[in-house]
Tab-separated table of C-alpha atoms in Angstrom:
chain	number	residue	atom	x	y	z
A	999	MET	CA	-3.071	-3.067	15.344
A	1000	THR	CA	0.372	-1.515	15.802
A	1001	THR	CA	1.297	1.308	13.457
A	1002	ASN	CA	4.593	1.089	11.592
A	1003	THR	CA	6.750	3.588	13.513
A	1004	ALA	CA	8.460	4.706	10.295
A	1005	LEU	CA	5.066	5.919	9.100
A	1006	LEU	CA	5.008	8.402	11.976
A	1007	ASP	CA	8.287	9.978	10.864
A	1008	PHE	CA	6.911	12.937	8.936
A	1009	GLN	CA	9.216	14.760	6.562
A	1010	ILE	CA	8.997	18.409	7.618
A	1011	VAL	CA	9.532	20.891	4.790
A	1012	PRO	CA	8.986	24.469	6.047
A	1013	ASN	CA	7.188	26.866	3.725
A	1014	ALA	CA	9.843	28.965	1.972
A	1015	SER	CA	7.371	31.833	1.489
A	1016	PRO	CA	5.161	32.061	4.580
A	1017	MET	CA	2.624	34.846	4.945
A	1018	PRO	CA	4.413	38.031	6.075
A	1019	GLU	CA	3.998	38.564	9.817
A	1020	ALA	CA	2.414	42.000	9.455
A	1021	GLU	CA	-0.156	40.601	7.016
A	1022	ARG	CA	-0.966	37.705	9.348
A	1023	LEU	CA	-1.430	39.969	12.366
A	1024	SER	CA	-3.641	42.280	10.326
A	1025	ALA	CA	-5.817	39.329	9.278
A	1026	PHE	CA	-6.137	38.286	12.938
A	1027	GLU	CA	-7.867	41.578	13.741
A	1028	ASN	CA	-11.060	40.461	11.980
A	1029	LEU	CA	-11.237	36.681	11.948
A	1030	GLY	CA	-14.169	35.092	10.188
A	1031	PHE	CA	-14.656	31.356	9.816
A	1032	GLY	CA	-12.806	29.185	7.323
A	1033	THR	CA	-11.503	31.878	4.984
A	1034	LEU	CA	-7.930	32.334	6.241
A	1035	PHE	CA	-5.459	29.437	6.141
A	1036	THR	CA	-2.072	28.693	7.688
A	1037	ASP	CA	1.225	28.249	5.875
A	1038	HIS	CA	1.377	24.439	5.918
A	1039	MET	CA	-0.553	21.206	5.474
A	1040	ALA	CA	0.060	17.570	6.403
A	1041	VAL	CA	-0.358	14.939	3.672
A	1042	VAL	CA	-0.150	11.124	3.624
A	1043	HIS	CA	-0.880	8.852	0.642
A	1044	TRP	CA	-2.493	5.397	0.505
A	1045	HIS	CA	-2.310	2.770	-2.230
A	1046	VAL	CA	-3.904	-0.657	-2.234
A	1047	ASP	CA	-0.492	-2.292	-2.758
A	1048	LYS	CA	1.553	-0.061	-0.435
A	1049	GLY	CA	-0.802	1.026	2.308
A	1050	TRP	CA	-0.087	4.406	3.929
A	1051	HIS	CA	3.157	6.036	2.849
A	1052	SER	CA	5.096	9.278	2.317
A	1053	PRO	CA	3.961	11.327	5.368
A	1054	GLU	CA	4.923	14.970	4.944
A	1055	VAL	CA	4.259	18.431	6.337
A	1056	SER	CA	4.975	21.082	3.725
A	1057	ALA	CA	3.717	24.363	2.273
A	1058	ARG	CA	-0.029	24.521	1.757
A	1059	LYS	CA	-0.672	24.258	-1.969
A	1060	PRO	CA	-3.291	22.997	-4.457
A	1061	PHE	CA	-3.607	19.299	-5.237
A	1062	GLN	CA	-3.030	18.050	-8.748
A	1063	ILE	CA	-5.648	15.393	-9.420
A	1064	ASP	CA	-6.871	13.717	-12.584
A	1065	PRO	CA	-10.251	14.800	-14.004
A	1066	ALA	CA	-11.330	11.172	-13.572
A	1067	ALA	CA	-10.385	11.093	-9.868
A	1068	SER	CA	-12.986	9.008	-8.057
A	1069	VAL	CA	-13.867	11.725	-5.550
A	1070	LEU	CA	-15.123	13.967	-8.355
A	1071	HIS	CA	-17.567	11.348	-9.613
A	1072	TYR	CA	-18.549	9.113	-6.692
A	1073	ALA	CA	-17.929	11.408	-3.698
A	1074	GLN	CA	-15.718	9.106	-1.646
A	1075	GLU	CA	-14.724	11.788	0.845
A	1076	ILE	CA	-14.826	12.207	4.622
A	1077	PHE	CA	-13.607	14.860	7.040
A	1078	GLU	CA	-13.342	15.917	10.664
A	1079	GLY	CA	-13.600	19.228	12.497
A	1080	MET	CA	-11.491	19.952	15.578
A	1081	LYS	CA	-9.691	22.886	17.173
A	1082	ALA	CA	-6.407	23.876	18.790
A	1083	TYR	CA	-6.590	26.417	21.622
A	1084	LYS	CA	-4.048	28.762	23.183
A	1085	GLY	CA	-4.413	29.153	26.930
A	1086	ALA	CA	-3.401	32.146	29.026
A	1087	ASP	CA	-0.323	30.156	30.093
A	1088	GLY	CA	0.818	29.771	26.485
A	1089	ARG	CA	-0.083	26.100	26.228
A	1090	ILE	CA	-1.503	25.015	22.879
A	1091	THR	CA	-3.933	22.169	23.331
A	1092	LEU	CA	-6.322	19.879	21.483
A	1093	PHE	CA	-9.698	18.772	22.842
A	1094	ARG	CA	-10.371	15.014	22.786
A	1095	PRO	CA	-8.445	14.490	19.501
A	1096	GLU	CA	-8.521	10.701	19.822
A	1097	GLU	CA	-12.325	10.862	19.523
A	1098	ASN	CA	-11.971	12.654	16.192
A	1099	ALA	CA	-9.579	9.929	15.023
A	1100	ARG	CA	-12.050	7.207	15.999
A	1101	ARG	CA	-15.029	8.930	14.395
A	1102	PHE	CA	-12.966	9.520	11.261
A	1103	ASN	CA	-12.430	5.783	10.936
A	1104	ARG	CA	-16.099	5.019	11.529
A	1105	SER	CA	-16.863	7.387	8.655
A	1106	ALA	CA	-14.174	5.693	6.562
A	1107	GLU	CA	-15.727	2.276	7.173
A	1108	ARG	CA	-19.171	3.491	6.076
A	1109	MET	CA	-17.716	5.020	2.904
A	1110	ALA	CA	-15.644	1.914	2.025
A	1111	MET	CA	-12.362	3.763	2.603
A	1112	PRO	CA	-9.205	2.599	4.402
A	1113	ASP	CA	-8.683	3.232	8.114
A	1114	VAL	CA	-6.175	5.885	9.076
A	1115	PRO	CA	-4.265	4.468	12.080
A	1116	GLU	CA	-5.113	6.552	15.136
A	1117	GLU	CA	-1.442	7.299	15.835
A	1118	LEU	CA	-0.983	8.532	12.264
A	1119	PHE	CA	-4.082	10.738	12.412
A	1120	LEU	CA	-2.937	12.319	15.676
A	1121	LYS	CA	0.667	12.719	14.513
A	1122	ALA	CA	-0.440	14.541	11.358
A	1123	VAL	CA	-2.600	16.935	13.379
A	1124	GLU	CA	0.065	17.553	16.020
A	1125	GLU	CA	2.886	18.160	13.542
A	1126	LEU	CA	0.766	20.707	11.679
A	1127	VAL	CA	-0.149	22.521	14.906
A	1128	LYS	CA	3.497	22.606	15.976
A	1129	ILE	CA	4.828	24.099	12.754
A	1130	ASP	CA	1.946	26.608	12.560
A	1131	ALA	CA	1.773	27.358	16.302
A	1132	LYS	CA	1.925	31.113	15.715
A	1133	TRP	CA	-1.380	30.805	13.841
A	1134	VAL	CA	-3.307	29.797	16.980
A	1135	PRO	CA	-5.191	32.955	18.050
A	1136	GLU	CA	-5.354	34.145	21.630
A	1137	GLY	CA	-8.541	35.165	23.429
A	1138	GLU	CA	-11.774	33.709	22.072
A	1139	GLY	CA	-10.323	32.643	18.728
A	1140	SER	CA	-9.009	29.177	17.922
A	1141	LEU	CA	-7.247	27.243	15.181
A	1142	TYR	CA	-9.817	25.160	13.322
A	1143	LEU	CA	-8.316	21.905	12.039
A	1144	ARG	CA	-9.745	20.038	9.076
A	1145	PRO	CA	-8.461	16.466	8.612
A	1146	PHE	CA	-9.966	14.943	5.458
A	1147	MET	CA	-9.498	12.036	3.065
A	1148	PHE	CA	-10.580	11.612	-0.532
A	1149	ALA	CA	-10.372	9.026	-3.317
A	1150	SER	CA	-7.689	10.020	-5.810
A	1151	GLU	CA	-7.548	7.082	-8.232
A	1152	ALA	CA	-8.393	7.974	-11.854
A	1153	PHE	CA	-11.175	5.635	-12.967
A	1154	LEU	CA	-14.866	5.720	-13.852
A	1155	GLY	CA	-15.973	2.318	-12.585
A	1156	VAL	CA	-18.312	2.170	-9.606
A	1157	ARG	CA	-16.189	0.577	-6.884
A	1158	PRO	CA	-14.030	1.748	-3.965
A	1159	SER	CA	-10.928	3.612	-5.047
A	1160	ARG	CA	-7.501	1.974	-4.852
A	1161	GLU	CA	-5.775	5.258	-3.973
A	1162	TYR	CA	-6.492	7.920	-1.325
A	1163	ILE	CA	-4.997	11.106	0.054
A	1164	PHE	CA	-5.269	12.011	3.746
A	1165	CYS	CA	-4.620	15.660	4.513
A	1166	VAL	CA	-4.885	18.123	7.403
A	1167	ILE	CA	-5.244	21.866	6.864
A	1168	ALA	CA	-5.786	24.621	9.432
A	1169	SER	CA	-7.659	27.911	9.634
A	1170	PRO	CA	-7.586	30.504	12.452
A	1171	VAL	CA	-11.202	31.354	13.250
A	1172	GLY	CA	-13.450	33.601	15.271
A	1173	PRO	CA	-17.133	32.936	16.151
A	1174	TYR	CA	-19.044	30.606	13.808
A	1175	PHE	CA	-22.163	32.765	13.848
A	1176	LYS	CA	-21.860	36.423	12.879
A	1177	GLY	CA	-23.775	37.495	15.955
A	1178	GLY	CA	-21.248	35.853	18.257
A	1179	SER	CA	-22.868	34.246	21.316
A	1180	LYS	CA	-26.367	35.716	20.914
A	1181	PRO	CA	-29.238	33.188	20.544
A	1182	VAL	CA	-29.797	31.808	17.053
A	1183	THR	CA	-33.003	31.559	15.041
A	1184	LEU	CA	-33.903	28.233	13.419
A	1185	TRP	CA	-36.025	27.179	10.448
A	1186	VAL	CA	-37.765	23.782	10.570
A	1187	SER	CA	-37.513	22.161	7.144
A	1188	GLU	CA	-40.813	20.775	5.879
A	1189	HIS	CA	-39.670	19.383	2.522
A	1190	TYR	CA	-36.067	18.237	2.959
A	1191	THR	CA	-34.470	15.526	5.088
A	1192	ARG	CA	-30.818	15.133	5.988
A	1193	ALA	CA	-30.529	11.354	6.271
A	1194	ALA	CA	-32.520	8.113	6.250
A	1195	PRO	CA	-32.057	4.793	8.075
A	1196	GLY	CA	-29.287	2.812	6.423
A	1197	GLY	CA	-27.829	5.953	4.850
A	1198	THR	CA	-24.748	7.986	5.712
A	1199	GLY	CA	-26.222	10.223	8.430
A	1200	ALA	CA	-23.781	9.007	11.088
A	1201	ALA	CA	-20.761	9.503	8.803
A	1202	LYS	CA	-19.041	12.862	8.469
A	1203	CYS	CA	-18.991	12.935	4.689
A	1204	GLY	CA	-19.324	15.846	2.317
A	1205	GLY	CA	-22.448	14.459	0.656
A	1206	ASN	CA	-24.471	14.935	3.830
A	1207	TYR	CA	-23.595	18.607	3.891
A	1208	ALA	CA	-24.178	19.090	0.169
A	1209	ALA	CA	-27.673	17.653	0.639
A	1210	SER	CA	-28.327	20.157	3.433
A	1211	LEU	CA	-27.420	23.280	1.497
A	1212	LEU	CA	-30.753	23.843	-0.230
A	1213	ALA	CA	-32.560	23.568	3.101
A	1214	GLN	CA	-30.020	25.917	4.660
A	1215	LYS	CA	-30.584	28.347	1.789
A	1216	GLU	CA	-34.313	28.163	2.511
A	1217	ALA	CA	-33.612	28.894	6.185
A	1218	ALA	CA	-31.494	31.915	5.300
A	1219	SER	CA	-34.271	33.268	3.088
A	1220	ARG	CA	-36.515	33.198	6.212
A	1221	GLY	CA	-33.976	35.166	8.209
A	1222	CYS	CA	-32.770	32.114	10.112
A	1223	ASP	CA	-29.266	31.062	11.130
A	1224	GLN	CA	-29.694	27.304	10.782
A	1225	VAL	CA	-32.080	24.645	9.538
A	1226	VAL	CA	-33.644	21.901	11.690
A	1227	PHE	CA	-34.120	18.502	10.047
A	1228	LEU	CA	-36.898	16.070	10.900
A	1229	ASP	CA	-36.690	12.311	10.396
A	1230	ALA	CA	-37.148	10.874	6.898
A	1231	ALA	CA	-39.661	8.140	7.803
A	1232	GLU	CA	-42.399	9.981	9.710
A	1233	HIS	CA	-41.217	13.555	9.300
A	1234	LYS	CA	-42.097	14.363	12.898
A	1235	TRP	CA	-39.036	13.683	15.061
A	1236	ILE	CA	-36.277	16.246	15.647
A	1237	GLU	CA	-32.932	14.936	14.437
A	1238	GLU	CA	-30.258	17.623	14.169
A	1239	LEU	CA	-29.416	20.963	12.645
A	1240	GLY	CA	-27.533	21.467	9.408
A	1241	GLY	CA	-24.238	21.050	11.208
A	1242	MET	CA	-24.968	20.660	14.928
A	1243	ASN	CA	-26.670	18.459	17.496
A	1244	VAL	CA	-29.498	19.836	19.623
A	1245	PHE	CA	-30.526	19.713	23.322
A	1246	PHE	CA	-33.719	20.653	25.196
A	1247	VAL	CA	-33.677	21.736	28.874
A	1248	MET	CA	-36.945	21.116	30.742
A	1249	ASP	CA	-38.380	22.806	33.836
A	1250	ASP	CA	-37.908	19.633	35.945
A	1251	GLY	CA	-34.135	19.580	35.426
A	1252	THR	CA	-34.127	16.942	32.709
A	1253	VAL	CA	-32.257	17.456	29.457
A	1254	VAL	CA	-33.535	15.737	26.320
A	1255	THR	CA	-31.516	15.072	23.166
A	1256	PRO	CA	-32.362	12.893	20.149
A	1257	PRO	CA	-30.770	9.416	20.296
A	1258	LEU	CA	-27.984	8.217	18.006
A	1259	SER	CA	-30.034	6.003	15.721
A	1260	GLY	CA	-27.721	5.958	12.703
A	1261	THR	CA	-29.146	9.086	11.083
A	1262	ILE	CA	-27.526	11.597	13.461
A	1263	LEU	CA	-23.845	12.510	13.594
A	1264	PRO	CA	-22.345	11.377	16.926
A	1265	GLY	CA	-20.952	14.745	17.954
A	1266	ILE	CA	-17.912	14.894	20.215
A	1267	THR	CA	-19.228	18.160	21.651
A	1268	ARG	CA	-22.589	16.403	22.126
A	1269	ASN	CA	-20.933	13.614	24.083
A	1270	SER	CA	-18.997	16.122	26.193
A	1271	ILE	CA	-22.162	18.115	26.967
A	1272	ILE	CA	-23.928	14.949	28.129
A	1273	THR	CA	-21.056	14.242	30.525
A	1274	LEU	CA	-20.897	17.798	31.871
A	1275	ALA	CA	-24.682	18.058	32.275
A	1276	SER	CA	-24.650	14.820	34.264
A	1277	ASP	CA	-21.790	16.185	36.380
A	1278	ASN	CA	-24.029	19.173	37.117
A	1279	GLY	CA	-26.791	16.941	38.430
A	1280	LEU	CA	-29.018	17.149	35.359
A	1281	ASP	CA	-30.812	14.026	34.159
A	1282	VAL	CA	-29.882	13.612	30.492
A	1283	ILE	CA	-32.374	11.548	28.506
A	1284	GLU	CA	-31.619	10.397	24.971
A	1285	ARG	CA	-35.018	9.829	23.394
A	1286	PRO	CA	-37.041	10.781	20.324
A	1287	TYR	CA	-38.501	14.279	20.665
A	1288	SER	CA	-41.143	15.382	18.197
A	1289	PHE	CA	-41.714	18.765	16.625
A	1290	ASP	CA	-45.246	18.755	18.104
A	1291	GLU	CA	-43.757	18.221	21.593
A	1292	TRP	CA	-41.263	20.994	20.991
A	1293	THR	CA	-44.020	23.401	20.026
A	1294	ALA	CA	-46.272	22.448	22.951
A	1295	ASP	CA	-43.471	22.450	25.530
A	1296	ALA	CA	-42.256	25.865	24.418
A	1297	LYS	CA	-45.793	27.279	24.606
A	1298	SER	CA	-46.539	25.808	28.049
A	1299	GLY	CA	-43.198	26.817	29.544
A	1300	LYS	CA	-42.194	23.213	30.224
A	1301	LEU	CA	-39.250	23.799	27.872
A	1302	ARG	CA	-36.997	26.369	29.540
A	1303	GLU	CA	-34.001	26.350	27.207
A	1304	ALA	CA	-32.741	24.821	23.975
A	1305	PHE	CA	-29.293	24.921	22.446
A	1306	ALA	CA	-27.267	23.561	19.567
A	1307	CYS	CA	-23.706	22.337	19.853
A	1308	GLY	CA	-20.778	21.368	17.674
A	1309	THR	CA	-17.053	21.933	17.255
A	1310	ALA	CA	-17.464	25.055	15.139
A	1311	ALA	CA	-20.173	26.849	17.132
A	1312	VAL	CA	-19.422	25.145	20.504
A	1313	VAL	CA	-22.730	25.878	22.322
A	1314	ALA	CA	-25.310	28.209	20.786
A	1315	ALA	CA	-28.580	29.098	22.536
A	1316	ILE	CA	-31.740	28.769	20.454
A	1317	GLY	CA	-34.018	31.773	20.823
A	1318	THR	CA	-36.656	31.556	18.077
A	1319	VAL	CA	-37.966	28.697	15.943
A	1320	ARG	CA	-39.735	29.422	12.661
A	1321	HIS	CA	-41.723	26.921	10.603
A	1322	PRO	CA	-44.246	26.990	7.758
A	1323	GLY	CA	-47.090	27.455	10.255
A	1324	GLY	CA	-45.587	30.340	12.239
A	1325	GLU	CA	-42.969	30.693	14.946
A	1326	PHE	CA	-42.391	30.337	18.669
A	1327	VAL	CA	-39.733	31.375	21.178
A	1328	ILE	CA	-37.844	29.350	23.753
A	1329	GLY	CA	-38.158	30.805	27.272
A	1330	ASN	CA	-37.507	34.525	26.983
A	1331	ALA	CA	-35.685	34.049	23.656
A	1332	GLY	CA	-32.385	34.610	25.451
A	1333	THR	CA	-29.556	32.407	26.671
A	1334	GLY	CA	-30.693	30.214	29.543
A	1335	MET	CA	-28.818	29.560	32.770
A	1336	GLU	CA	-27.942	25.926	32.041
A	1337	THR	CA	-26.908	26.739	28.474
A	1338	GLU	CA	-24.566	29.479	29.679
A	1339	LYS	CA	-23.164	27.274	32.443
A	1340	LEU	CA	-22.419	24.403	30.069
A	1341	ARG	CA	-20.863	26.710	27.500
A	1342	THR	CA	-18.672	28.339	30.160
A	1343	GLN	CA	-17.576	24.959	31.510
A	1344	LEU	CA	-16.806	23.491	28.113
A	1345	THR	CA	-14.902	26.486	26.747
A	1346	GLY	CA	-13.082	26.826	30.077
A	1347	ILE	CA	-11.858	23.233	29.880
A	1348	GLN	CA	-10.824	23.702	26.262
A	1349	ARG	CA	-8.846	26.858	27.077
A	1350	GLY	CA	-7.371	25.719	30.379
A	1351	SER	CA	-9.253	28.032	32.763
A	1352	VAL	CA	-11.474	25.250	34.166
A	1353	ALA	CA	-10.083	22.021	35.640
A	1354	ASP	CA	-10.070	19.128	33.165
A	1355	THR	CA	-11.302	16.329	35.428
A	1356	HIS	CA	-12.006	13.978	32.517
A	1357	GLY	CA	-8.587	14.060	30.842
A	1358	TRP	CA	-9.972	15.575	27.638
A	1359	VAL	CA	-7.225	18.114	26.917
A	1360	LYS	CA	-3.915	17.217	25.251
A	1361	GLU	CA	-0.997	19.654	25.119
A	1362	VAL	CA	0.843	19.665	21.801
A	1363	ALA	CA	2.969	22.822	21.897
A	1364	ARG	CA	3.755	26.038	23.762
A	1365	ALA	CA	3.649	29.515	22.339
């Protein structure tokens, strides 16, 4: 389907009161994750009778929505997570943004929401990055981009909304985990599941994350960084973490990761890791992997490394796994060789210091 070219003509309205430069630079000295936001946002509206209309980039500001807005009652909401990077050469790039656009629309389909044309999705992201280019940190920081869509029609009937708002906001960020790149500790949830067959596990919707928060709170109370979810049917198979996919590196050079069965989010970082691991001569196997196997393989030494991956954390080594029956460590509880190699390759491609042989990087601006 061809997108109406007029729809790609965003009205650009610069923020009349941007954050003072000295204040912005001061904030950059201690970047956290998702607490500092840029001066602008991109917004497009959808109506059942008009389709997508009124694309605009303007000052970031609160939405005015009705108390009966559908999103507040029936949770029709989806989002994406992606990043813009500033290379040493001043190029500002995105990593595989078209994959975010495609996944966004798969989520939209599952949640009975309208498609956002891929060209429109990408244009909104690119225009925001261009106008807020000075907000892209140098070094190990990045500009986290959050495209999202929610139902805005005011009604209390249970049906898909007839009105939606698509928006992109941006936040300069540092490391996702407070400890930086050190190995993380996981808690295996015994009582809570993230998704079930036929549910919304493969969609990137807010409800999935809301359902994970109690389990994540439980993990934190055990001194853990993240929670591991098992499958809903048998409660024995590893699925994913609260916000990341997971990989297991064996002593024979194989790499195991749970398959995309409809209950696991199809991570773009996950897909990239599979490609890079294969490039490195590793045999990547997508198959069910049980918690009992994980425990036994870690104890015997068959499992050499394990890591989690996602846009926010990129690649994070798993050092210790805690569960109601005790705990075990992976390898020497440090960052393994393959984990470090894959992380270095991936971040190097994203930041322009490693050759992009797969055509994953897209330049959108220059500093």
